[in-house]
CSV table of C-alpha atoms and ligand atoms in Angstrom, one decimal:
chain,number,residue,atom,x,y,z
A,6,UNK,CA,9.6,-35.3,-41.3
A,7,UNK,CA,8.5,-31.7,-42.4
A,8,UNK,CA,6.9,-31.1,-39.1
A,9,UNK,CA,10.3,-31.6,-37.2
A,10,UNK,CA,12.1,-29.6,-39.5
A,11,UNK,CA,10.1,-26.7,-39.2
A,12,UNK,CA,10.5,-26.7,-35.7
A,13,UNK,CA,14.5,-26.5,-36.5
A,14,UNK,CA,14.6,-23.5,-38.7
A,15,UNK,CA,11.9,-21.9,-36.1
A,16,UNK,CA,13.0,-22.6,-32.7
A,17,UNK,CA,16.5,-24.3,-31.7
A,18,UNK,CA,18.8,-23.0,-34.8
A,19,UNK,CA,17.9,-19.0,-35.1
A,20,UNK,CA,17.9,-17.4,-38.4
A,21,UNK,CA,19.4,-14.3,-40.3
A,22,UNK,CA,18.5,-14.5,-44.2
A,23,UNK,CA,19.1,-17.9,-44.9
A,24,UNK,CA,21.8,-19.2,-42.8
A,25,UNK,CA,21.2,-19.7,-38.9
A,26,UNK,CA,23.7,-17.6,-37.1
A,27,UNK,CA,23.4,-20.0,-33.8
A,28,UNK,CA,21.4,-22.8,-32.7
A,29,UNK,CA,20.3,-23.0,-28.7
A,30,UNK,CA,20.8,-25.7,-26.4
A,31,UNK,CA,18.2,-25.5,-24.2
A,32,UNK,CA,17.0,-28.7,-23.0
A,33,UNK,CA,13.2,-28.5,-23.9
A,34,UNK,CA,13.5,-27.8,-27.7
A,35,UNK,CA,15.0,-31.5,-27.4
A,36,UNK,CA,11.9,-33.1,-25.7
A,37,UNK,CA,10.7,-35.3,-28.7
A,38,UNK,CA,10.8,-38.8,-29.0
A,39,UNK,CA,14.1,-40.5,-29.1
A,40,UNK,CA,15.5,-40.4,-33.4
A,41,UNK,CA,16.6,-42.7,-35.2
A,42,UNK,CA,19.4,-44.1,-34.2
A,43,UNK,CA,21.0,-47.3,-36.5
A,44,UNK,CA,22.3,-50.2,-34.7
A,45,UNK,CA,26.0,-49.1,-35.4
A,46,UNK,CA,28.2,-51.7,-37.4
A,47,UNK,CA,32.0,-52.3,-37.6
A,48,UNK,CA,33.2,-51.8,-40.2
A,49,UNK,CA,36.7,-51.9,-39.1
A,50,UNK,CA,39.8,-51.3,-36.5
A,51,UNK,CA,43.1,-50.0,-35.9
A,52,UNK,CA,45.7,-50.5,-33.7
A,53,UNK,CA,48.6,-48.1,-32.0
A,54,UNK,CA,51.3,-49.6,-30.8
A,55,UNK,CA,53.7,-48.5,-27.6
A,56,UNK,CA,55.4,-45.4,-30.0
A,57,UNK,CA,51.7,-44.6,-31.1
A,58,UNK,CA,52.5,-45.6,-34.6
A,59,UNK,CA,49.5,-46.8,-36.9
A,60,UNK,CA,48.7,-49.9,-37.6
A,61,UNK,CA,45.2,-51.6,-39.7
A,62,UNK,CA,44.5,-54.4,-37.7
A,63,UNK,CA,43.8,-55.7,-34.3
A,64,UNK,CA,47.3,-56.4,-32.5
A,65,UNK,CA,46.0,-54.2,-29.7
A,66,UNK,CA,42.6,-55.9,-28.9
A,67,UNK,CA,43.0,-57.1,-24.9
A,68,UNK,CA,40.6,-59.5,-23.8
A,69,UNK,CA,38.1,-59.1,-21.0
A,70,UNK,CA,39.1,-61.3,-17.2
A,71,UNK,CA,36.4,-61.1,-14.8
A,72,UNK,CA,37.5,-59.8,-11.7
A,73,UNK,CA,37.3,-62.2,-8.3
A,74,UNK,CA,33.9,-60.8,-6.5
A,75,UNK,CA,35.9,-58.9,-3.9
A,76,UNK,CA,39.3,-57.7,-5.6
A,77,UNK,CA,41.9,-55.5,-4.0
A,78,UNK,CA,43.5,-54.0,-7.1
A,79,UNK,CA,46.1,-51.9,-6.2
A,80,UNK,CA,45.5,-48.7,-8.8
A,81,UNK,CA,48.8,-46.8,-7.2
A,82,UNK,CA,51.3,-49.6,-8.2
A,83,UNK,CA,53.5,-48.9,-10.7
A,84,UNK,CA,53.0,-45.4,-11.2
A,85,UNK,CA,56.4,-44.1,-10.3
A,86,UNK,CA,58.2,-47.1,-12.2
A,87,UNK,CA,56.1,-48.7,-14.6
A,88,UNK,CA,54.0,-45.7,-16.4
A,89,UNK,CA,54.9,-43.9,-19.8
A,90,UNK,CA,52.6,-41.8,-20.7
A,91,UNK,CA,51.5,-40.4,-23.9
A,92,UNK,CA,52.6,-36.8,-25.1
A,93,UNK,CA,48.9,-34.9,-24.6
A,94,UNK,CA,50.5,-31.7,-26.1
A,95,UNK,CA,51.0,-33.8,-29.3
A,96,UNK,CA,47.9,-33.2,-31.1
A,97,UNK,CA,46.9,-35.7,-33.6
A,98,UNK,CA,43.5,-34.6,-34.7
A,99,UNK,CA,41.7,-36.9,-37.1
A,100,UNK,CA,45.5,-38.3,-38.4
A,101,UNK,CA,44.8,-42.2,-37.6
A,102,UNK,CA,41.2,-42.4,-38.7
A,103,UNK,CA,42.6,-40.0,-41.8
A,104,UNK,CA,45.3,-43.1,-42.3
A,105,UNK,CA,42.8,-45.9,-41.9
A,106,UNK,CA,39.9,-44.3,-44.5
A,107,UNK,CA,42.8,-44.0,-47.0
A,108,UNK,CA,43.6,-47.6,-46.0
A,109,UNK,CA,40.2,-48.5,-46.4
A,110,UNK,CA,39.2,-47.6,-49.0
A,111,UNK,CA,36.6,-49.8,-50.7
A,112,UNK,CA,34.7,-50.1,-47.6
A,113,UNK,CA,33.7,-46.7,-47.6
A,114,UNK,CA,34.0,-44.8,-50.7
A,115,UNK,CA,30.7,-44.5,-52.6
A,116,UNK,CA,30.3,-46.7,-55.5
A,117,UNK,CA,30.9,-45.1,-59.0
A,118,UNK,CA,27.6,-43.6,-60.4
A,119,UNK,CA,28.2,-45.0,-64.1
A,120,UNK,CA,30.7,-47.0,-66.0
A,121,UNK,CA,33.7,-44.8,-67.0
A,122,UNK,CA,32.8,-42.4,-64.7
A,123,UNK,CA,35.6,-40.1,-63.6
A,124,UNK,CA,38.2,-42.3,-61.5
A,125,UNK,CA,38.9,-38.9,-59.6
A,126,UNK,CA,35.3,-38.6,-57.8
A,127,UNK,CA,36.4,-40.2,-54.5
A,128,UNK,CA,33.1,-39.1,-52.4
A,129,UNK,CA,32.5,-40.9,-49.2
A,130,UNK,CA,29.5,-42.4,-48.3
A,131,UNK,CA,29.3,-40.6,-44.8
A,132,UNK,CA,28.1,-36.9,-43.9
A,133,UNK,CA,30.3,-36.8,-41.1
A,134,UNK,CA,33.6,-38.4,-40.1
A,135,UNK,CA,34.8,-37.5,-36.3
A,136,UNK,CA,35.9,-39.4,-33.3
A,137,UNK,CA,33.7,-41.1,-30.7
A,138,UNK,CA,34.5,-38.9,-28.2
A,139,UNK,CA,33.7,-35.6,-29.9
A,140,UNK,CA,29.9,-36.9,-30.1
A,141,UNK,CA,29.9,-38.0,-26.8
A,142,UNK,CA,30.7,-34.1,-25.6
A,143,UNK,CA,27.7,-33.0,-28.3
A,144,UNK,CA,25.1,-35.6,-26.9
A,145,UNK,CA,26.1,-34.2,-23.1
A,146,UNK,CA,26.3,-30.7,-24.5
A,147,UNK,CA,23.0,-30.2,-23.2
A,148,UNK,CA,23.6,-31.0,-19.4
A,149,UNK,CA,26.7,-29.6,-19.5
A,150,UNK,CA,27.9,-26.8,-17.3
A,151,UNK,CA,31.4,-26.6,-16.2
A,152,UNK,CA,33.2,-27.0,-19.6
A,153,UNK,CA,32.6,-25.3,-23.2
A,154,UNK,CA,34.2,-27.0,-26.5
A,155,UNK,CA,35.3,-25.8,-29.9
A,156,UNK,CA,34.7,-27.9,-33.2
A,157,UNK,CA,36.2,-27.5,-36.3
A,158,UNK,CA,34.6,-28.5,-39.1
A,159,UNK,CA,35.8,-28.9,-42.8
A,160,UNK,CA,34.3,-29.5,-46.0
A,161,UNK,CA,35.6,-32.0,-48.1
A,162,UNK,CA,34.2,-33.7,-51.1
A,163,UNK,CA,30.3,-33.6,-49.7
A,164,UNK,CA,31.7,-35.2,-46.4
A,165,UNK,CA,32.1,-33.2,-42.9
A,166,UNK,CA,35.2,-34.0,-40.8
A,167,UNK,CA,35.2,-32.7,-37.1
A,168,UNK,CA,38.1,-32.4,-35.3
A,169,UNK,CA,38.1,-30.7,-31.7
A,170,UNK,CA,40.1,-28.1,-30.6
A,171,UNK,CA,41.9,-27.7,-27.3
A,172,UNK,CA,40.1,-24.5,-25.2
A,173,UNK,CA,42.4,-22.1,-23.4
A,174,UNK,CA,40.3,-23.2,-20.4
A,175,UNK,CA,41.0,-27.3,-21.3
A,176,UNK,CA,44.8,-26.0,-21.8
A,177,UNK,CA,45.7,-24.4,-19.1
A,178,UNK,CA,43.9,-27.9,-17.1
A,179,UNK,CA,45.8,-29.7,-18.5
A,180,UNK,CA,49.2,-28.2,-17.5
A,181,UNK,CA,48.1,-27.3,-14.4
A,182,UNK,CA,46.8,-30.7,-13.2
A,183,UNK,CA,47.9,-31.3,-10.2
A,184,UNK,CA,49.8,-34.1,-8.6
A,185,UNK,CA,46.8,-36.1,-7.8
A,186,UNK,CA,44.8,-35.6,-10.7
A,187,UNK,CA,48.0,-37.0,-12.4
A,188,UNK,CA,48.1,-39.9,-10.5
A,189,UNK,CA,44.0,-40.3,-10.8
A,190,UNK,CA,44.8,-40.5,-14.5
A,191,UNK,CA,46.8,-43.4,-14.1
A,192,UNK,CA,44.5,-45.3,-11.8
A,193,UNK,CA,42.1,-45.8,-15.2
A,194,UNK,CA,44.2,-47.5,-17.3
A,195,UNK,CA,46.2,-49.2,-14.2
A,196,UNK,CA,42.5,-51.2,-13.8
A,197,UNK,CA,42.5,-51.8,-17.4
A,198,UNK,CA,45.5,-53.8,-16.8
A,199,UNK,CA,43.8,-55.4,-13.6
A,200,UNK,CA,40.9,-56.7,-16.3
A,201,UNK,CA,42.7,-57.7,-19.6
A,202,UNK,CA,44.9,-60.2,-20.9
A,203,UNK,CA,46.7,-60.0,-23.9
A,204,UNK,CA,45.7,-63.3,-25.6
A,205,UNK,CA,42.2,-65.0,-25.3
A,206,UNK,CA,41.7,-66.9,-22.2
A,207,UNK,CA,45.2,-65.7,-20.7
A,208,UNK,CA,45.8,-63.8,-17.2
A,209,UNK,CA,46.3,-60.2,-16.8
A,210,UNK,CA,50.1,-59.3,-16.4
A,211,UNK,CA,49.6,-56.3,-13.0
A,212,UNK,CA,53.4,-56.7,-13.1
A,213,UNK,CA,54.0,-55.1,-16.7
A,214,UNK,CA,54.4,-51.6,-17.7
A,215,UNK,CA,51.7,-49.2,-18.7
A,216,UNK,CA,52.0,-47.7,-22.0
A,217,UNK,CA,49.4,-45.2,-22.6
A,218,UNK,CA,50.6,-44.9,-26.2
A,219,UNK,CA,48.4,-48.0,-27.3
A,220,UNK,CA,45.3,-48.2,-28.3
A,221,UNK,CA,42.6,-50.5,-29.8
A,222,UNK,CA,40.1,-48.6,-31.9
A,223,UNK,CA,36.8,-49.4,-33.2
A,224,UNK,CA,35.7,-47.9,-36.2
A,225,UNK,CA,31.8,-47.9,-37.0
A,226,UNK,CA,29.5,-46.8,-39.2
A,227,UNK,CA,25.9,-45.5,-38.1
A,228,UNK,CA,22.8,-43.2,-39.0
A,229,UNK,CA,21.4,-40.6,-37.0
A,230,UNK,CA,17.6,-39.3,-38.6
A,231,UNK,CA,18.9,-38.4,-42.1
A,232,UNK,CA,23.0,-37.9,-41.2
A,233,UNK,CA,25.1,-41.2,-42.5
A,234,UNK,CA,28.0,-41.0,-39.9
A,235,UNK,CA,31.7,-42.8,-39.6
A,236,UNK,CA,33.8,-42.5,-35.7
A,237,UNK,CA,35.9,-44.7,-34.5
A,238,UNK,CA,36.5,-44.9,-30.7
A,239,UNK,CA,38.9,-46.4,-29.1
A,240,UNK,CA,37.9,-49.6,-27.3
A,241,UNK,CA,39.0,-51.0,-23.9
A,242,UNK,CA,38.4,-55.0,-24.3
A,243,UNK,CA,36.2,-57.8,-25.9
A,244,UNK,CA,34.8,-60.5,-24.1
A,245,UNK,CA,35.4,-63.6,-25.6
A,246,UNK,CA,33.1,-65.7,-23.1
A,247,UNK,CA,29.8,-65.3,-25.9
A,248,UNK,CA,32.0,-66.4,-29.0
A,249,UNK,CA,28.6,-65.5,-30.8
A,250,UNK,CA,28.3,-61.7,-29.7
A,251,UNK,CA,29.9,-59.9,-33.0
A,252,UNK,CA,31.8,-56.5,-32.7
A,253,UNK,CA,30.8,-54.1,-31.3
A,254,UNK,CA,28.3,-56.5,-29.2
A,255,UNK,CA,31.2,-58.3,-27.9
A,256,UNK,CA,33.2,-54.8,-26.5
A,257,UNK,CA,33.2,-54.3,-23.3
A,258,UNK,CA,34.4,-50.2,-21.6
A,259,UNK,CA,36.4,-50.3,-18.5
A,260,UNK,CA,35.7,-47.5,-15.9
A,261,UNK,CA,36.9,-47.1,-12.4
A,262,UNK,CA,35.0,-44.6,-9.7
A,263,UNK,CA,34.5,-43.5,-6.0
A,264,UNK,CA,32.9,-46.2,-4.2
A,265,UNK,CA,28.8,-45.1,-3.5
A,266,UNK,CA,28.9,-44.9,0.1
A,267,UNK,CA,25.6,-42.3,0.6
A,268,UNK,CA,22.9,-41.1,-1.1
A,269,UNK,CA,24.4,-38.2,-2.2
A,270,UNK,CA,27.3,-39.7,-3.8
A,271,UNK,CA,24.9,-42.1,-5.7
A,272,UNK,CA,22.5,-39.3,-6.8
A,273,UNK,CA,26.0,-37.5,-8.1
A,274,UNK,CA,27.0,-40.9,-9.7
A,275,UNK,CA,23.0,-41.3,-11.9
A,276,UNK,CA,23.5,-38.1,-12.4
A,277,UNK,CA,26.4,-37.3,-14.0
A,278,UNK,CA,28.9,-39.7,-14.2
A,279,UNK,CA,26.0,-42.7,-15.6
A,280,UNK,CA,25.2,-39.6,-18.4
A,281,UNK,CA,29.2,-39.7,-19.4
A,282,UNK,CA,29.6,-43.6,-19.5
A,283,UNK,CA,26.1,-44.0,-21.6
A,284,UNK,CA,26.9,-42.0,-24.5
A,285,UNK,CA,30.2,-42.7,-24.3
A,286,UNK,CA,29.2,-46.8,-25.0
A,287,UNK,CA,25.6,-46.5,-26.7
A,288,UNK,CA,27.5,-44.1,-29.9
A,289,UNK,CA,29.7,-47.0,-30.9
A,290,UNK,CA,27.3,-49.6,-29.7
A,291,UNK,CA,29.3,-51.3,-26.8
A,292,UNK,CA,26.4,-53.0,-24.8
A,293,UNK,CA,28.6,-53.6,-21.4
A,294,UNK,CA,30.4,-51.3,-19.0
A,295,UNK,CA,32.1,-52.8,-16.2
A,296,UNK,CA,33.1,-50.5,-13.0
A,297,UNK,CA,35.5,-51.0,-11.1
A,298,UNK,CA,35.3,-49.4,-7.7
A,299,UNK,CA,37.9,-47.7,-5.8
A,300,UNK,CA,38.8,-46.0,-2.1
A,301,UNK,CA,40.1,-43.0,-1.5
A,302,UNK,CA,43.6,-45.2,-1.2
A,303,UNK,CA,42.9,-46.2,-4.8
A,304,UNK,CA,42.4,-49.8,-4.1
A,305,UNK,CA,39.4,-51.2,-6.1
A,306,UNK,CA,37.4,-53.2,-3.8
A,307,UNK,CA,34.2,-54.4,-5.7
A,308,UNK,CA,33.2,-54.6,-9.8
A,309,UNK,CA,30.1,-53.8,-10.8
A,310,UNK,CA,28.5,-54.5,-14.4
A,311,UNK,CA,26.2,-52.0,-16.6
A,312,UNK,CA,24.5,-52.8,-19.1
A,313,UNK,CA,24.0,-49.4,-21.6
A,314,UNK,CA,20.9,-50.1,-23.1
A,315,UNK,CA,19.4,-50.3,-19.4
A,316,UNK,CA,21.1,-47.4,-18.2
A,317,UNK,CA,18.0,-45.0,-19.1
A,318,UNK,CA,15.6,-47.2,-16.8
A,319,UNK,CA,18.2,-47.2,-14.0
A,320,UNK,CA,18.0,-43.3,-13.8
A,321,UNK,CA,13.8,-42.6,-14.4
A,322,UNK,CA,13.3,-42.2,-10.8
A,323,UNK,CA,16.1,-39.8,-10.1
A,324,UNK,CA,15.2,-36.2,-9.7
A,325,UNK,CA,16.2,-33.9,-12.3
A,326,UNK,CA,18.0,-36.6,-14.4
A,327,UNK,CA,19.5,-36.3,-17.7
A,328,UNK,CA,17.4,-37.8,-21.0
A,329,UNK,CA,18.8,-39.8,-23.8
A,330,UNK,CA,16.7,-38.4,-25.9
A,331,UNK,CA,17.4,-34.6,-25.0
A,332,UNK,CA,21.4,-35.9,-26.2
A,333,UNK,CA,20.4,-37.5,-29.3
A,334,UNK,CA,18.0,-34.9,-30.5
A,335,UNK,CA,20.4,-32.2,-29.6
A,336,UNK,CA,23.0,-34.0,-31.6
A,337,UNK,CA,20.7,-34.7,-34.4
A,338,UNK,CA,20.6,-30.9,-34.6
A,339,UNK,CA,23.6,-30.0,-34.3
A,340,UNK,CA,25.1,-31.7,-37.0
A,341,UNK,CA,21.8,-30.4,-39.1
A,342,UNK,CA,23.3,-26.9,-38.5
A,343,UNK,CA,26.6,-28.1,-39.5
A,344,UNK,CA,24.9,-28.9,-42.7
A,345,UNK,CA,23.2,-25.9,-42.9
A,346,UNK,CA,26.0,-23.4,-42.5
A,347,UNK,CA,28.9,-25.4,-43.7
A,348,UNK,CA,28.6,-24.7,-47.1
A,349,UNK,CA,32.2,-23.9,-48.8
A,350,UNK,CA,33.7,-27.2,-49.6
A,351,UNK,CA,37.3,-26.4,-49.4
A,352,UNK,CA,40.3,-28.5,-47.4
A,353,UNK,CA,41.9,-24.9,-46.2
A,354,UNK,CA,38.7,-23.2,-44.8
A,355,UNK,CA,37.7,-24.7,-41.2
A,356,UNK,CA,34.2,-24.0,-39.5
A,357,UNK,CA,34.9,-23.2,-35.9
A,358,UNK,CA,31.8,-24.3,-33.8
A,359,UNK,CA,32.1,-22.9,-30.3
A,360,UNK,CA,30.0,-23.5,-27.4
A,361,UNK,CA,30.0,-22.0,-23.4
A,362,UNK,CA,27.6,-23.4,-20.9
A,363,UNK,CA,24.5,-21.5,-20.6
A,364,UNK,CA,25.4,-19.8,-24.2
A,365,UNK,CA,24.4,-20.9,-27.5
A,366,UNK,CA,26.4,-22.5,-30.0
A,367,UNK,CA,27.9,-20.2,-32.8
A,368,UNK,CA,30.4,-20.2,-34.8
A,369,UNK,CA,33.3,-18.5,-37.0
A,370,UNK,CA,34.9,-19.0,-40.6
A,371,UNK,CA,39.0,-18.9,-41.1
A,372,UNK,CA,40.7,-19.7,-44.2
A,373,UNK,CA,44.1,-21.1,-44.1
A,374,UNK,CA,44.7,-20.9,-40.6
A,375,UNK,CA,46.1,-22.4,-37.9
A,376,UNK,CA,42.8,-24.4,-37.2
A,377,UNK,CA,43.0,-26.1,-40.4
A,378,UNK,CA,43.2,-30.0,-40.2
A,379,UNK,CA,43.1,-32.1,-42.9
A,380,UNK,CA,46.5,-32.7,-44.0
A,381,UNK,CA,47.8,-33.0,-47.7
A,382,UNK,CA,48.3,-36.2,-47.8
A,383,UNK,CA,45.0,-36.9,-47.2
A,384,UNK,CA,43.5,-34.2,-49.5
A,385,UNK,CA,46.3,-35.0,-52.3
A,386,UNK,CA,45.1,-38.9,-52.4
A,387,UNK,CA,41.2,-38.1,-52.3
A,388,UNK,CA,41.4,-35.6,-54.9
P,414,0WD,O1,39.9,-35.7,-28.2
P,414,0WD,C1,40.0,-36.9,-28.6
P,414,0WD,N1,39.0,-37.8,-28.1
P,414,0WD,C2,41.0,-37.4,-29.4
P,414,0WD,C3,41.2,-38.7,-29.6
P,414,0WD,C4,41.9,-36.4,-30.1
P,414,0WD,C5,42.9,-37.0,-31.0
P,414,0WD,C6,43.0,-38.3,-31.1
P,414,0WD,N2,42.2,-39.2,-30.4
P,414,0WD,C7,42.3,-40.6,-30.6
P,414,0WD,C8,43.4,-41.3,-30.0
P,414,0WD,O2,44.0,-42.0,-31.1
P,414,0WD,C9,42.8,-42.3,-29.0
P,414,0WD,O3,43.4,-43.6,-29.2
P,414,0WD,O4,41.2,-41.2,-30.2
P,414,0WD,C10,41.4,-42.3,-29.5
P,414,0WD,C11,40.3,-42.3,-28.4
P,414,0WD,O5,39.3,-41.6,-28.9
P,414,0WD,P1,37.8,-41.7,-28.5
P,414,0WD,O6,37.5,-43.1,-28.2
P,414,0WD,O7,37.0,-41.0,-29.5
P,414,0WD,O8,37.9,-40.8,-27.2
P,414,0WD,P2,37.1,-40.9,-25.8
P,414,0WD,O9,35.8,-41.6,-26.0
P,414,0WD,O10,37.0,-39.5,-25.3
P,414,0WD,O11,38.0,-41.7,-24.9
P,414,0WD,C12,38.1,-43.1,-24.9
P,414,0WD,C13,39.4,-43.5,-24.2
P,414,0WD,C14,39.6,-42.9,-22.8
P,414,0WD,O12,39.0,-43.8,-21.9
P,414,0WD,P3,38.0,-43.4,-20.7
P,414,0WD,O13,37.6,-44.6,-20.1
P,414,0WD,O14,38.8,-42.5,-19.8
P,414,0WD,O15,36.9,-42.6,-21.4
P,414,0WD,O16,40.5,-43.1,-25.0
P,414,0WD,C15,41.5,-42.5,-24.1
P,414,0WD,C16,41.0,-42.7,-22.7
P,414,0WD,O17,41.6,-43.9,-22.2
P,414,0WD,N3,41.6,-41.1,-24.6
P,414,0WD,C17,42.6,-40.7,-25.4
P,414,0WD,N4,43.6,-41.3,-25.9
P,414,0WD,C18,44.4,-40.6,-26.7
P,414,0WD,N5,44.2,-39.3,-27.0
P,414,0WD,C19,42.3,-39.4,-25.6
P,414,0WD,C20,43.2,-38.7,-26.5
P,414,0WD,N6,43.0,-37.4,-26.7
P,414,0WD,N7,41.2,-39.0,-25.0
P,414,0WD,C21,40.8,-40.1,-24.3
P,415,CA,CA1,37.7,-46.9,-20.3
């Protein structure tokens, strides 16, 4: 669409010869009509286990229990006894997804161009490789004003990896969370444990220890406008009740939150919290969200279902809402200026996208430095 990208180099992404120095976030340059956005498709999973070590396949997968209409889950049990926690300072960047593309890969290396072409061309068939949650803080980026983010971006073999990078701000939350907010932490994947099973059609176990080492994660391909994207995210449960529903139509993301007791608290929950959840679920494709709803004791006392593609209707006639299509044109953007000023392709040199509410995004280029994230035994076998 030559008229849309006119608009980029013009307005939203401002340049300075031929590369755009920084691209704006203001929410207007994003009114368009919603982009194209591919039904996303799994194309496969991974599992950690309880020491967070790798493995390709499901073992993780927990299946969905529907909750009795008025539950009293209990999110504070266990947490002085039954709780180990993952290592957060441990940062594992792209590593797993890293371990399952080399696992993987036939399913999505580009097929050779002639016969007895080069064996050593090992191009991917994406633009971008990330995790889910890295585009869910681009498509909020817009609305966004209490916390900034860094992106690094390298390079490789025409494909663009992004790997976040902590902030000093996001640092120094995290070690100085307090006691509460610790526990609060714990109350999200205590629920998960409230609303899974382990096998299909078994109970939940609220007696057993949780280990928030494992993970289930989804890994999907997709295409936003022209920009062929892989993420995996990790995934909560599948409900096994429509055996026809295919992954990732069969996922379902647990979320607990502050019961809605006045008007206020449910414009603060449409909002903001409904803007986190749906791009959170519609990147990946997951079509259900089920809350669970807790007290200020941290019992959850009622369930309530969403379904993500109706999320948009449920917030029209809020004031000064949040738009879908603000997020996904924003995105759609943002990874254009990725293309645009990522140009070295070179496994040492990182991209460093940085962003600060109410600033534009911009960016800086280091070479061999400590931002640098794709490991050499990934570079070594792509090569
Ligand atoms: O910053 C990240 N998102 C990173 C994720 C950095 C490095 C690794 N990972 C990995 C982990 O292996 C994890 O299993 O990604 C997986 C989760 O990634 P995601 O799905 O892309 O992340 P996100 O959508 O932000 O979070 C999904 C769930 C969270 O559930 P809620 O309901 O709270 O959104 O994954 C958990 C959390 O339970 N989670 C994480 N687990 C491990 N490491 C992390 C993290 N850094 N962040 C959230
Ligand atoms: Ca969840």
């Amino acid at each position: 669409n030559k008229k849309r990208h006119r608009a980029d180099d013009t307005s939203s992404a401002r340049m300075t010869a031929s590369q755009p120095q920084v691209l704006s976030v203001q929410r207007y340059l994003y009114e368009k009509d919603f982009p194209l956005y591919k039904q996303p498709i799994e194309i496969g999973f991974f599992s950690l286990d309880s020491q967070r070590r790798f493995y390709n396949d499901d073992r993780q997968l927990r299946y969905y229990v529907e909750a009795e209409s008025s539950p009293n889950f209990n999110l504070r049990d266990g947490y002085r006894d039954r709780y180990i926690k993952r290592d957060e300072s441990i940062k594992e960047k792209l590593d797993h997804m890293l371990q399952w593309i080399l696992e993987n890969r036939g399913k999505v290396e580009m097929a050779p161009k002639v016969e007895g072409a080069s064996a050593s061309s090992r191009h991917l068939k994406f633009d971008f490789v990330t995790w889910r949650g890295h585009l869910t803080k681009i498509l909020t980026t817009p609305y966004e004003t209490h916390e900034g983010w860094l992106l690094a971006v390298t390079l490789f073999q025409g494909t663009h990896y992004i790997s976040e990078v902590e902030t000093e701000a996001a640092r120094r939350e995290r070690e100085d969370r307090s006691a509460r907010h610790e526990e609060m932490t714990y109350w999200g994947y205590k629920f998960e444990q409230y609303m899974c099973a382990d096998e299909p059609g078994g109970r939940p176990d609220s007696g057993g220890t949780v280990n928030t080492n494992e993970a289930y994660c989804t890994v999907v391909q997709t295409r936003l406008t022209d920009h062929h994207l892989l993420f995996s995210g990790e995934v909560d449960c599948k409900d096994n009740g429509s055996p026809l529903k295919t992954a990732p139509g069969c996922y379902i993301e647990l979320k607990t939150s502050l019961e809605i007791c006045n008007p206020k608290q449910q414009s603060n929950f449409l909002r903001f919290k409904l803007l986190k959840w749906w791009a959170q679920s519609f990147l990946p494709g997951v079509p259900r969200i089920v809350a669970g709803f807790r007290n200020n004791s941290g019992y959850v006392v009622s369930t309530q279902t969403y379904e993500t593609g109706k999320i948009s209707q449920m917030i029209k006639a809020e004031q000064n809402c949040w738009r879908p299509t603000v997020c996904m044109n924003f995105c759609a953007e943002f990874l254009s200026f990725i293309k645009k000023v990522v140009i070295l392709d070179d496994p040492r040199v990182v991209y460093l996208f940085s962003w600060d509410p109410f600033k534009d995004v911009c960016y800086s280029v280091h070479r061999d430095s400590e931002y640098s994230f794709l490991p050499n035994w990934y570079v070594e076998e792509m090569r």
